[in-house]
PDB file of C-alpha atoms and ligand atoms in Angstrom:
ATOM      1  CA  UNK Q  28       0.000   0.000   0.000  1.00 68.00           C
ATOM      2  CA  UNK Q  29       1.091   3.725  -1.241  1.00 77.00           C
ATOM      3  CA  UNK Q  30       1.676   5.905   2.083  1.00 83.00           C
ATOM      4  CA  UNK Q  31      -0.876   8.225   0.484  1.00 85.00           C
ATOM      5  CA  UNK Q  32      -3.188   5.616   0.433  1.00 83.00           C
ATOM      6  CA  UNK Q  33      -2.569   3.927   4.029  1.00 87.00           C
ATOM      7  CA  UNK Q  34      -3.454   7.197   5.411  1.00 90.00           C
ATOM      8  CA  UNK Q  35      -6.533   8.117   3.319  1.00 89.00           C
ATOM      9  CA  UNK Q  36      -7.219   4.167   4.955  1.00 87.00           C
ATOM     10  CA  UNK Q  37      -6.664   5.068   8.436  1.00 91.00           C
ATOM     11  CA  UNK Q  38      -8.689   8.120   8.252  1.00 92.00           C
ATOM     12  CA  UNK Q  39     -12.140   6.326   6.493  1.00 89.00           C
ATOM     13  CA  UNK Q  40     -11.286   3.679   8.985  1.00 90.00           C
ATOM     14  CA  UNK Q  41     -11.524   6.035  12.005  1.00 92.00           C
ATOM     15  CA  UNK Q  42     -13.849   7.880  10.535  1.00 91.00           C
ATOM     16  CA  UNK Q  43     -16.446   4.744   9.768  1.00 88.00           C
ATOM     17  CA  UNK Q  44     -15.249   3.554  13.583  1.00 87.00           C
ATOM     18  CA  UNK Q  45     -16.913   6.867  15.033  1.00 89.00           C
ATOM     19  CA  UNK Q  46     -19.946   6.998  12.814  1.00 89.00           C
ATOM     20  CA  UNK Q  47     -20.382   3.502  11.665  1.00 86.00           C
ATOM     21  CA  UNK Q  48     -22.726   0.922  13.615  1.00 87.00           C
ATOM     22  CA  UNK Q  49     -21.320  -2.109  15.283  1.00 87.00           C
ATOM     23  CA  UNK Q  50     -20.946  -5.594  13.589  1.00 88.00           C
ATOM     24  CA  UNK Q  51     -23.007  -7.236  16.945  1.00 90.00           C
ATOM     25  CA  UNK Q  52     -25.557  -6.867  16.506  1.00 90.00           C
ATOM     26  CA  UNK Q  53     -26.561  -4.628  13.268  1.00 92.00           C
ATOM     27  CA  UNK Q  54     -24.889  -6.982  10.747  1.00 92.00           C
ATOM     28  CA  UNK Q  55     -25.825  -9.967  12.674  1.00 95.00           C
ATOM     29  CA  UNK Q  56     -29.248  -9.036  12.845  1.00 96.00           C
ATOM     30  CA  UNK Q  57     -29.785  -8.372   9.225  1.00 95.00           C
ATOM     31  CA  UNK Q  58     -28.046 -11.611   8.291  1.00 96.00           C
ATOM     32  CA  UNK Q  59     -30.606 -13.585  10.556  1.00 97.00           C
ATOM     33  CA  UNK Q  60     -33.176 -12.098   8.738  1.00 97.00           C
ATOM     34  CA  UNK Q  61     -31.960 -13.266   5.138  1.00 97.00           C
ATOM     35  CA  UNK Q  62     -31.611 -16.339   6.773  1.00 98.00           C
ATOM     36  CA  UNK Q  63     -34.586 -16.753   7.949  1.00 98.00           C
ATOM     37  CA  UNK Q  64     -36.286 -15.833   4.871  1.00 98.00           C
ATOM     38  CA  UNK Q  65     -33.769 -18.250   2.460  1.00 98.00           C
ATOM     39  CA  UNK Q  66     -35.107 -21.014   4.930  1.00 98.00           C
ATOM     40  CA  UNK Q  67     -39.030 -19.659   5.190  1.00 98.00           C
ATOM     41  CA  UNK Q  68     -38.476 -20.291   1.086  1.00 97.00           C
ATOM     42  CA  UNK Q  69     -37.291 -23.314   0.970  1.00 95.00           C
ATOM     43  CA  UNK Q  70     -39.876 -24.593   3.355  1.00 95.00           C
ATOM     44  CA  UNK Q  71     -42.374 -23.141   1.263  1.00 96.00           C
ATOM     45  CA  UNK Q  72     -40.887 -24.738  -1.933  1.00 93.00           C
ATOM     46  CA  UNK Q  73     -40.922 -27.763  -0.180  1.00 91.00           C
ATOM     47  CA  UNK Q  74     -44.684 -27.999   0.434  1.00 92.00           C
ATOM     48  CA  UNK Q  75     -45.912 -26.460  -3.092  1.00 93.00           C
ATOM     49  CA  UNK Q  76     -43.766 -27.647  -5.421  1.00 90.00           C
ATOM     50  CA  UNK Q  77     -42.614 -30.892  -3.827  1.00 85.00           C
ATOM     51  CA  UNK Q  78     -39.830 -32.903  -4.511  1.00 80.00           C
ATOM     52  CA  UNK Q  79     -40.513 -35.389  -7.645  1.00 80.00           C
ATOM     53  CA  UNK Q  80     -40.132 -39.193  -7.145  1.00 79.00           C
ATOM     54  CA  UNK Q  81     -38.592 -41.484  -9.912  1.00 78.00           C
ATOM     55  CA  UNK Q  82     -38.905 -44.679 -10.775  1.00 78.00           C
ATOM     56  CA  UNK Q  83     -38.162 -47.180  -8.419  1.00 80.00           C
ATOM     57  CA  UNK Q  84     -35.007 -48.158  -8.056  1.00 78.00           C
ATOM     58  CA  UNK Q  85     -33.943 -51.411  -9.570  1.00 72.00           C
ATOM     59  CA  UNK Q  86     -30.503 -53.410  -8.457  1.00 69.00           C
ATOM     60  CA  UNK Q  87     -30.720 -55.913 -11.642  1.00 65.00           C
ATOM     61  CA  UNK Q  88     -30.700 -53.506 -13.931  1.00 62.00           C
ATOM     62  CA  UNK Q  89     -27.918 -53.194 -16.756  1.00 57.00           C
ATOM     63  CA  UNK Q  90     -28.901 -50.639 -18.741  1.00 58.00           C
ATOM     64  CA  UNK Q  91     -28.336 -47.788 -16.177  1.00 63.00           C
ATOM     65  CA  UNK Q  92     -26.809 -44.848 -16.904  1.00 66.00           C
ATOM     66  CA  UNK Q  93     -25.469 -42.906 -14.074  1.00 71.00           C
ATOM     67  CA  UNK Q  94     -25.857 -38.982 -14.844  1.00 80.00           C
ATOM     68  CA  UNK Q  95     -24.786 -36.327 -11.765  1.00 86.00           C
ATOM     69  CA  UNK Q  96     -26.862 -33.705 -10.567  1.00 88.00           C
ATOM     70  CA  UNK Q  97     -26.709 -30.645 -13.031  1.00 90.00           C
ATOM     71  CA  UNK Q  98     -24.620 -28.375 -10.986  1.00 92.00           C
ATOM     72  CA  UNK Q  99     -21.547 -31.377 -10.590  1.00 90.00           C
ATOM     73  CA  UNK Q 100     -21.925 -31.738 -14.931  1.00 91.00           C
ATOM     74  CA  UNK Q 101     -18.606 -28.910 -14.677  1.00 91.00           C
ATOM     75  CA  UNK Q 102     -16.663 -31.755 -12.897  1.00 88.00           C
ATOM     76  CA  UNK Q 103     -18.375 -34.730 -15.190  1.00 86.00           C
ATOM     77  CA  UNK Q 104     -17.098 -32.539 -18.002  1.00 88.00           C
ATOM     78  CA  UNK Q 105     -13.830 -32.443 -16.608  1.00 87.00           C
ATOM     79  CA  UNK Q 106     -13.106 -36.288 -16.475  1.00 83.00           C
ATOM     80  CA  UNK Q 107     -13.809 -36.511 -19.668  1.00 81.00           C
ATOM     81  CA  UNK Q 108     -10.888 -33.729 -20.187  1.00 83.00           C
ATOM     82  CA  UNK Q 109      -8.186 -36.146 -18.317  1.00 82.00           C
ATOM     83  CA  UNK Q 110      -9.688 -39.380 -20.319  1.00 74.00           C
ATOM     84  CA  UNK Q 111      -8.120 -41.727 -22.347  1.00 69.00           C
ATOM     85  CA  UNK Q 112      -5.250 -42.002 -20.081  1.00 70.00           C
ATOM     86  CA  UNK Q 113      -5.141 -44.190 -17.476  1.00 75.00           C
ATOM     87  CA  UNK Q 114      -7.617 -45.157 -15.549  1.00 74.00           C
ATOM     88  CA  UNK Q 115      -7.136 -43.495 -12.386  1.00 83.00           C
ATOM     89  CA  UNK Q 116      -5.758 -40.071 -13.711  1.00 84.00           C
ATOM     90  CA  UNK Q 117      -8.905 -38.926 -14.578  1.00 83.00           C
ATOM     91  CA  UNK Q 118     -10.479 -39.031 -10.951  1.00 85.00           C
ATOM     92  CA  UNK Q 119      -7.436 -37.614  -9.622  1.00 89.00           C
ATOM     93  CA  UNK Q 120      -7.186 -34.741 -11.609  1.00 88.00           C
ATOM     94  CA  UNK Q 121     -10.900 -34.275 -11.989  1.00 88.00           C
ATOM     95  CA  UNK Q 122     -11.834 -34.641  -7.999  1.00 88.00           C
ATOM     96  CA  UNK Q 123      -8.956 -33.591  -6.486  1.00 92.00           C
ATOM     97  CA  UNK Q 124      -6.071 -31.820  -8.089  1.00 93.00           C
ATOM     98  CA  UNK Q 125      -7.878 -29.008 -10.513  1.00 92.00           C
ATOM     99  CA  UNK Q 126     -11.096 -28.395  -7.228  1.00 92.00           C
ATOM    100  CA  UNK Q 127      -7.720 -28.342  -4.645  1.00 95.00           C
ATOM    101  CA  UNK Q 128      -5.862 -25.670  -6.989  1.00 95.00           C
ATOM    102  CA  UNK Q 129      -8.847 -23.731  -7.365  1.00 93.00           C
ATOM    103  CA  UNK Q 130      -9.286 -24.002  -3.705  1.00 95.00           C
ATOM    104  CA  UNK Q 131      -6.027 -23.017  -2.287  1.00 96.00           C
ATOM    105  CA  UNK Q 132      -5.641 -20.186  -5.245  1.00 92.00           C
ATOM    106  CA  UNK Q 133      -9.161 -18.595  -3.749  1.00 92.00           C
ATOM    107  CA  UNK Q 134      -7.870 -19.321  -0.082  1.00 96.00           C
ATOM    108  CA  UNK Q 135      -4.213 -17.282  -0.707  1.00 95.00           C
ATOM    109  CA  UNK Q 136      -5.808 -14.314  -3.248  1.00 89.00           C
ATOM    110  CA  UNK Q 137      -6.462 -11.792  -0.562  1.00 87.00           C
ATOM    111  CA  UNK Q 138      -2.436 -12.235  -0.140  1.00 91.00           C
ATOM    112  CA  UNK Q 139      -1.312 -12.303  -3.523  1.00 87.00           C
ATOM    113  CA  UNK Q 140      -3.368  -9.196  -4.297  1.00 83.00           C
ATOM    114  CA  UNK Q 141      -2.707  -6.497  -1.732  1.00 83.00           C
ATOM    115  CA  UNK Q 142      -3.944  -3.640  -3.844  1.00 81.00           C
ATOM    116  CA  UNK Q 143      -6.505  -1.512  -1.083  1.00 78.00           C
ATOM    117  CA  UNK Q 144      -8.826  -0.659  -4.453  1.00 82.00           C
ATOM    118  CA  UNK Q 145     -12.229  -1.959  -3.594  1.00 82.00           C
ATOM    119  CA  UNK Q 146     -14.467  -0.400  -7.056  1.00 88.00           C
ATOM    120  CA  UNK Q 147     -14.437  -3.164  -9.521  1.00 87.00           C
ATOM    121  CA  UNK Q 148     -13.729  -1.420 -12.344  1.00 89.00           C
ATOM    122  CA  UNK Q 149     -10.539  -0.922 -10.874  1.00 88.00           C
ATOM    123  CA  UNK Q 150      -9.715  -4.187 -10.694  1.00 88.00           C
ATOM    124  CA  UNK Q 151      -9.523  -5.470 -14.431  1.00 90.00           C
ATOM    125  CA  UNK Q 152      -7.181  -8.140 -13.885  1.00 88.00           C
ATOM    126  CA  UNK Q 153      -9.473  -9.902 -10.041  1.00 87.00           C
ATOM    127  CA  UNK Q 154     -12.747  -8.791 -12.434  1.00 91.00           C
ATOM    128  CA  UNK Q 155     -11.098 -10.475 -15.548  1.00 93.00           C
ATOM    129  CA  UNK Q 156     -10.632 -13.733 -13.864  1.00 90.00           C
ATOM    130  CA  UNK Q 157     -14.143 -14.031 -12.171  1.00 92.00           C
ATOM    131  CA  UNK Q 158     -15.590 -13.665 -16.109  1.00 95.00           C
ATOM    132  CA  UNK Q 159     -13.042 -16.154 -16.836  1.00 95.00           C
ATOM    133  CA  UNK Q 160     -13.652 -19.189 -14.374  1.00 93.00           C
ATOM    134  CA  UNK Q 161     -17.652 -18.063 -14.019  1.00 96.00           C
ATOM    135  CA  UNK Q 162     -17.743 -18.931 -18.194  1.00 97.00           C
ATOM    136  CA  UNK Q 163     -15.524 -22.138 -18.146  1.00 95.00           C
ATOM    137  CA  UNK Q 164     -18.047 -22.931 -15.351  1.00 94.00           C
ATOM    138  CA  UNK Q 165     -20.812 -22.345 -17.194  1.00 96.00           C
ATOM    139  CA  UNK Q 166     -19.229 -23.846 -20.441  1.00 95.00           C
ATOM    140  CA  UNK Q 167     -18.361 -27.227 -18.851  1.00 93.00           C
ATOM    141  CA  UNK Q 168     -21.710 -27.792 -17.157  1.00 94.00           C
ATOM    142  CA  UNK Q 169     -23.309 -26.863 -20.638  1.00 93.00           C
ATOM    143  CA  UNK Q 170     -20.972 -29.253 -22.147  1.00 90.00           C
ATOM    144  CA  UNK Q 171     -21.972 -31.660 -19.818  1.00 87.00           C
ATOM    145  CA  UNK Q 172     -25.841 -31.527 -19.906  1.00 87.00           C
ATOM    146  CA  UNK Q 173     -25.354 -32.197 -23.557  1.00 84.00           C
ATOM    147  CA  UNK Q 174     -23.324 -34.910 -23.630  1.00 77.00           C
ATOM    148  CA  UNK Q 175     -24.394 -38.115 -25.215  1.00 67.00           C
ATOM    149  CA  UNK Q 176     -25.209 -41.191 -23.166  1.00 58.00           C
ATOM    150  CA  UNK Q 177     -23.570 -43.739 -22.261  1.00 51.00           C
ATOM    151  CA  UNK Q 178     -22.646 -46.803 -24.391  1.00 47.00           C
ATOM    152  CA  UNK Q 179     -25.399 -49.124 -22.440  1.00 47.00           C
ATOM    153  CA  UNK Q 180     -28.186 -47.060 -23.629  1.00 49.00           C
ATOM    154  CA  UNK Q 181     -27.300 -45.787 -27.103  1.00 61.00           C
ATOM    155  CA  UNK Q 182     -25.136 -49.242 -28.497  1.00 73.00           C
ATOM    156  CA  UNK Q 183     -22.351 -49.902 -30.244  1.00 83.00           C
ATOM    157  CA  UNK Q 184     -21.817 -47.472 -33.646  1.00 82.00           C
ATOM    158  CA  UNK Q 185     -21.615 -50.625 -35.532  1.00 86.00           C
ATOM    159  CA  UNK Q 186     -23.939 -50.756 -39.170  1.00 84.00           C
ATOM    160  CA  UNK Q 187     -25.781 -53.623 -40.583  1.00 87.00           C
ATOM    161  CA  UNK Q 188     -27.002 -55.513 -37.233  1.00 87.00           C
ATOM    162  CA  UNK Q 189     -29.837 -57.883 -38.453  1.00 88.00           C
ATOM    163  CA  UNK Q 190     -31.603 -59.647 -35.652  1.00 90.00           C
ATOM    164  CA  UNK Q 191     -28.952 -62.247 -34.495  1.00 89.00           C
ATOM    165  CA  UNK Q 192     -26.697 -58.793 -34.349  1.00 91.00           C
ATOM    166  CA  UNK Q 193     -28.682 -56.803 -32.336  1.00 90.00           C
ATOM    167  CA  UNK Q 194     -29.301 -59.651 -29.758  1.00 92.00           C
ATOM    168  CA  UNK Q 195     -25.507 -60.337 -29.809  1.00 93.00           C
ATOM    169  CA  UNK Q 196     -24.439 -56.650 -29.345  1.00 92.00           C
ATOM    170  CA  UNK Q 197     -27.209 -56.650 -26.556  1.00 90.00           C
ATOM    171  CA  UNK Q 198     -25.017 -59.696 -24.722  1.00 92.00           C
ATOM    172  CA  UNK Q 199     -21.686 -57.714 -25.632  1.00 92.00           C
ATOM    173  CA  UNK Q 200     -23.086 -54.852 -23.841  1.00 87.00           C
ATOM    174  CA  UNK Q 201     -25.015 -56.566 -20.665  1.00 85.00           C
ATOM    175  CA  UNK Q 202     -22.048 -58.563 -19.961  1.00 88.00           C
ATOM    176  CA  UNK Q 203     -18.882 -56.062 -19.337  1.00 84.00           C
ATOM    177  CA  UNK Q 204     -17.477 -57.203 -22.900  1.00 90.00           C
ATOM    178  CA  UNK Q 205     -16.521 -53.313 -23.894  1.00 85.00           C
ATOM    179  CA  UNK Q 206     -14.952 -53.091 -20.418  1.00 84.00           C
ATOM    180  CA  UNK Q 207     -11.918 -55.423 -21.376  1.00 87.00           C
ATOM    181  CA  UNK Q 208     -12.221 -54.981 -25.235  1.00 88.00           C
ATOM    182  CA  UNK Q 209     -13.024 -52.186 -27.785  1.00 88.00           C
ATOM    183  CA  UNK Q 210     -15.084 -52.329 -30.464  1.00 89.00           C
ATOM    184  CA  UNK Q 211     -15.269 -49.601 -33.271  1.00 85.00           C
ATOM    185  CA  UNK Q 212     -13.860 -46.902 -30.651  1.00 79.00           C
ATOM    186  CA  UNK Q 213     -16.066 -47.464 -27.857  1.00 82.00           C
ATOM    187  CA  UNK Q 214     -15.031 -49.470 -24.592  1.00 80.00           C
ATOM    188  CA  UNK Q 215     -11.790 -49.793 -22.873  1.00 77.00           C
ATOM    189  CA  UNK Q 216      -8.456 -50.629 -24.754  1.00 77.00           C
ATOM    190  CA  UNK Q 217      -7.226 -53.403 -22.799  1.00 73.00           C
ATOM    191  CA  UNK Q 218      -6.555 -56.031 -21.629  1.00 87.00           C
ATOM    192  CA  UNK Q 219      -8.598 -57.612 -24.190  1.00 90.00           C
ATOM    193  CA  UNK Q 220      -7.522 -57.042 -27.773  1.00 92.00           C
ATOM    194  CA  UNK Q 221      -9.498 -54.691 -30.096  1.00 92.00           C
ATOM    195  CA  UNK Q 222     -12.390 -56.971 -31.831  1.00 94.00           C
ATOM    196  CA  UNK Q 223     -13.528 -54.256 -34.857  1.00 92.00           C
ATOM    197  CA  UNK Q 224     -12.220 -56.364 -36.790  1.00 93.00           C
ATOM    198  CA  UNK Q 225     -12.692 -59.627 -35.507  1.00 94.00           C
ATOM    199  CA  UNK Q 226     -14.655 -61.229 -38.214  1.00 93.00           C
ATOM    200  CA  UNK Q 227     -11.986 -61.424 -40.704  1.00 93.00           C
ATOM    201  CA  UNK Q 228     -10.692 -64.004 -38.559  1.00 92.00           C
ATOM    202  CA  UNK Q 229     -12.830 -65.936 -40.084  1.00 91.00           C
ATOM    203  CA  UNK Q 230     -13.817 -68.216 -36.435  1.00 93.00           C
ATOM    204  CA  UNK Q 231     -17.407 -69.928 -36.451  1.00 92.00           C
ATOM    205  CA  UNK Q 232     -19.956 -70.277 -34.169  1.00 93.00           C
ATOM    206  CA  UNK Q 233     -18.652 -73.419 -32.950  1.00 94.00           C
ATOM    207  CA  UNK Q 234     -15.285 -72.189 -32.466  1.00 94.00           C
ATOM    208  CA  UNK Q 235     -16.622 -68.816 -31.114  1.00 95.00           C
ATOM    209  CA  UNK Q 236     -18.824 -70.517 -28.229  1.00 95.00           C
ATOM    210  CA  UNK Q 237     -16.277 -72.751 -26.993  1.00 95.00           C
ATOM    211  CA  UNK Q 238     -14.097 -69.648 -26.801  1.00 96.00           C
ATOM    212  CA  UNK Q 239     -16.587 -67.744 -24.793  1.00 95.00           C
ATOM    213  CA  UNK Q 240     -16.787 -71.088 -22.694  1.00 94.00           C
ATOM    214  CA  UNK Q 241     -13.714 -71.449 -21.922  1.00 94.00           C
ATOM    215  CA  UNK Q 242     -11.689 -68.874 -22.716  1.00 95.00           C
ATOM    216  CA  UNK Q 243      -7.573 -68.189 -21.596  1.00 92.00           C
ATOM    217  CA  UNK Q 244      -7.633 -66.000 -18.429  1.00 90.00           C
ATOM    218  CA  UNK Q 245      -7.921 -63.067 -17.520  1.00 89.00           C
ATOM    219  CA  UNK Q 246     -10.965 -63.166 -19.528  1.00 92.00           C
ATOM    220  CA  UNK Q 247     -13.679 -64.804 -17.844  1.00 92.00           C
ATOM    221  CA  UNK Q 248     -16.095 -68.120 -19.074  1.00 93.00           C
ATOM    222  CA  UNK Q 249     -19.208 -67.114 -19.823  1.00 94.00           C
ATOM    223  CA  UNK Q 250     -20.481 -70.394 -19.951  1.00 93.00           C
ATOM    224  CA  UNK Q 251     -23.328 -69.686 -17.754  1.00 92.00           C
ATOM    225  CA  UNK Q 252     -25.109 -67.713 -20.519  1.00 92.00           C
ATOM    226  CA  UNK Q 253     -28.407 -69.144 -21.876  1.00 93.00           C
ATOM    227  CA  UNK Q 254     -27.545 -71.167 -25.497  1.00 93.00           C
ATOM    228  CA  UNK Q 255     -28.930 -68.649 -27.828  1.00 94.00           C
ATOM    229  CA  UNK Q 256     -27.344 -65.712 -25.924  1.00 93.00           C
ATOM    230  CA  UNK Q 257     -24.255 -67.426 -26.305  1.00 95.00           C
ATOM    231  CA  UNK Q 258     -25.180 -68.019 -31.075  1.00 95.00           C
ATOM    232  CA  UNK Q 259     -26.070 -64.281 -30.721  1.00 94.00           C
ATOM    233  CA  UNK Q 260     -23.306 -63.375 -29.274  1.00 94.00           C
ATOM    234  CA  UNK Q 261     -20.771 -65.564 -31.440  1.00 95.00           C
ATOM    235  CA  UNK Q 262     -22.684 -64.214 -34.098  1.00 95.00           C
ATOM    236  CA  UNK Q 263     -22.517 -60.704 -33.490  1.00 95.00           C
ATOM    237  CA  UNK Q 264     -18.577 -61.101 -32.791  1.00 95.00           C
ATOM    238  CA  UNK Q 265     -17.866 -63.270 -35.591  1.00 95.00           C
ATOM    239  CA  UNK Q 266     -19.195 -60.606 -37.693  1.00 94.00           C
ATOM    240  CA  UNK Q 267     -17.842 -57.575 -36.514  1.00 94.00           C
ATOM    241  CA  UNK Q 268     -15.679 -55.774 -39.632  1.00 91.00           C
ATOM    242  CA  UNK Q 269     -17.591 -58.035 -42.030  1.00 91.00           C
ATOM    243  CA  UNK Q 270     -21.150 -58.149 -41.742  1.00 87.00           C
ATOM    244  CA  UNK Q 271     -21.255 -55.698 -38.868  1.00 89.00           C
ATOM    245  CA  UNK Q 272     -19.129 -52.788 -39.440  1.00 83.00           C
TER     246      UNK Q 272
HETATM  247  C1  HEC B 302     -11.647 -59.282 -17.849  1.00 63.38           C
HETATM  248  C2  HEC B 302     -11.426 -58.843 -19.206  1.00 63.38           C
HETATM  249  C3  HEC B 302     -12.238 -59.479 -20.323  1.00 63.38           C
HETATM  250  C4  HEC B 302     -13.598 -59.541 -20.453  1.00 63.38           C
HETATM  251  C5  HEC B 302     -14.656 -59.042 -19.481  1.00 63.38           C
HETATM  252  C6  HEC B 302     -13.848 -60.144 -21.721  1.00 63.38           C
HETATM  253  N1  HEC B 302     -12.667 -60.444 -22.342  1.00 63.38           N
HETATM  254 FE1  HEC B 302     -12.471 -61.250 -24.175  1.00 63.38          FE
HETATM  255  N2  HEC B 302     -10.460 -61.323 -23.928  1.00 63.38           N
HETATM  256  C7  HEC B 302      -9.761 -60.809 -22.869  1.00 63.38           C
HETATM  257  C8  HEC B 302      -8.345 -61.054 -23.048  1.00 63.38           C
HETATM  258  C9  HEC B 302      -7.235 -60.639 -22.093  1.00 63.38           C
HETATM  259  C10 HEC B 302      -8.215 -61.747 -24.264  1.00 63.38           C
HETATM  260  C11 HEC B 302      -6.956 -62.286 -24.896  1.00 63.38           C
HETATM  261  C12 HEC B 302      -6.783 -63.686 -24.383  1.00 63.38           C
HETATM  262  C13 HEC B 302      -5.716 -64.460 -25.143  1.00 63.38           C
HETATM  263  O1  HEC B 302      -5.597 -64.234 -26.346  1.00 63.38           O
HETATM  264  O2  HEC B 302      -5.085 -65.278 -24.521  1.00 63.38           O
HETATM  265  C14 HEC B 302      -9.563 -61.884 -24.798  1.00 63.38           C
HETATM  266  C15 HEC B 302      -9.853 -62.490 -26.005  1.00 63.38           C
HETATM  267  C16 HEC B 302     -11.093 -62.494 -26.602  1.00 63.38           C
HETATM  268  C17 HEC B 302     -11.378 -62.971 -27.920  1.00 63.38           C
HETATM  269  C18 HEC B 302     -10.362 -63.542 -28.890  1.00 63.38           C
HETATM  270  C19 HEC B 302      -9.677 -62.379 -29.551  1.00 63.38           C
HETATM  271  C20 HEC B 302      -8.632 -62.798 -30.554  1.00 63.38           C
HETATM  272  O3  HEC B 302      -8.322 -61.933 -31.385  1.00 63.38           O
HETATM  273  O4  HEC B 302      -8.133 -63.920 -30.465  1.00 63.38           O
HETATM  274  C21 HEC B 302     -12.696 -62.782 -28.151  1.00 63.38           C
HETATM  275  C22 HEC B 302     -13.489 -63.141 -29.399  1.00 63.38           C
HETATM  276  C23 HEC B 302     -13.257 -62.213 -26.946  1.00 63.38           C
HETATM  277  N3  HEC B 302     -12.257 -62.035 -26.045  1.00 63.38           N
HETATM  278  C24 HEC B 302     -14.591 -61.890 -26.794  1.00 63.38           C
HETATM  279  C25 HEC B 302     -15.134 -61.454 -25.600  1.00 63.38           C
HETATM  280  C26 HEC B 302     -16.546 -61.290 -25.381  1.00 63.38           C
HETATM  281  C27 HEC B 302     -17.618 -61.511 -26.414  1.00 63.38           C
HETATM  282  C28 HEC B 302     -16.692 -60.893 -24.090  1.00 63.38           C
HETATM  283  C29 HEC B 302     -17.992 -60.632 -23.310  1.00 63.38           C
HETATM  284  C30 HEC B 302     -18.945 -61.723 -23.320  1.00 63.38           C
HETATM  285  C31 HEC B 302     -15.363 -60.792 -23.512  1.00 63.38           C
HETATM  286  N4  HEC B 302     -14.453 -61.135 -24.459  1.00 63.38           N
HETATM  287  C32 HEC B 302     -15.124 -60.362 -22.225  1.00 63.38           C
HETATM  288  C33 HEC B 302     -10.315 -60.149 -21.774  1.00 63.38           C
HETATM  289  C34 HEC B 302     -11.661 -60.046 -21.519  1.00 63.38           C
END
């Protein structure tokens, strides 16, 4: 601080000391009010526009897609910044690293930036950064509550599924395939290999079943699937690149 300006300080100071009215209990007073009335609203929002029930909840299902509440779609946005790394970096970065930063930079600002201005439009650079981080805010959870669902709900972008395909790539999905293998882009790139193209290996359904039966570890027998889940599925792999592609 300028000494010019440390004394012009010291003298509104004094001056607001002598004239001004306490903290306790004039602020305090007025701040119990607000409260109040925040929580008077919300008690009254409560009762008239009431809270909507969904569906109920069902632990068998497969087809789930989890979605966050809209004001967490900045940090859903966000994961899918650090993706397609491993698998952890994403929720570390996402959940703890970029929130901390932001955290501890907020925390430390009124030290970094020991100007005594208080009138924003003397303050391009603190002003500049609110606009900043307020519109990646807003950007991310936009980007978020726009972003396509899942795989389980919307399918693999794979063309020319007949019947036996779209059964099979129902299987593929309800059974974890795409979380060990990919398929045209979509699922996770290992351990399993990459089956796009899997058809011009040419197996059949014989070959394919026992495979699925018994096949080499890690990747685990699905020999407790129903028969024709198993002939979709073989089908719907066997065909991927050639019929299905
Ligand atoms: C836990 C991970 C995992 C899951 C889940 C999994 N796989 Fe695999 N899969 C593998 C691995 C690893 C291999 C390679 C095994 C080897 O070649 O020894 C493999 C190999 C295969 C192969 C042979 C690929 C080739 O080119 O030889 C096919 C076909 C296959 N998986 C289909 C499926 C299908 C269909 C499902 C779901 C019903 C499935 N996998 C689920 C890990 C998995």
């Amino acid at each position: 601080m300028k000494p010019a300006d440390k004394k012009a300080y010291d003298r509104d100071y004094a001056l607001a000391k002598k004239t001004g009215k306490p903290f306790f209990p004039y602020a305090i007073f007025k701040d119990t009010i607000v409260a109040g009335l925040t929580i008077v609203g919300i008690i009254v929002l409560a009762i008239v526009v009431q809270v909507e029930v969904g569906e109920p909840v069902n632990p068998a299902t497969t087809d789930f897609v989890p979605r966050p509440e809209w004001y967490f779609y900045f940090a859903f946005e966000l994961l899918k910044i650090f993706a397609n790394q491993d698998v952890l970096t994403p929720v570390i970065m996402a959940t703890f690293m970029v929130p901390n930063i932001m955290i501890i930079l907020l925390v430390v600002w009124p030290f970094i930036d020991r100007g005594p201005e208080r009138r924003i439009w003397k303050r391009p650079f603190a002003m500049g950064m609110i606009v900043i981080v307020t519109g990646m805010l807003c950007y991310l959870t936009y980007l978020g509550a726009n972003s396509p669902a899942g795989v389980a709900s919307q399918g693999l972008p794979v063309g020319g599924l007949d019947e036996a395909g779209t059964a099979g790539m129902q299987v593929f999905m309800n059974n974890g395939c795409g979380s060990c293998h990919m398929v045209a882009g979509v699922g996770a790139p290992g351990p399993g290999p990459d089956l796009t193209n899997f058809g011009s290996k040419g197996w059949d359904e014989a070959k394919q079943i026992a495979w699925l039966k018994a096949p080499n570890p890690p990747m685990p027998s699905y020999a407790s699937l129903p028969p024709a889940d198993l002939e979709a599925l073989a089908t719907f792999v066997n065909g991927l690149g050639t019929k299905y592609k």
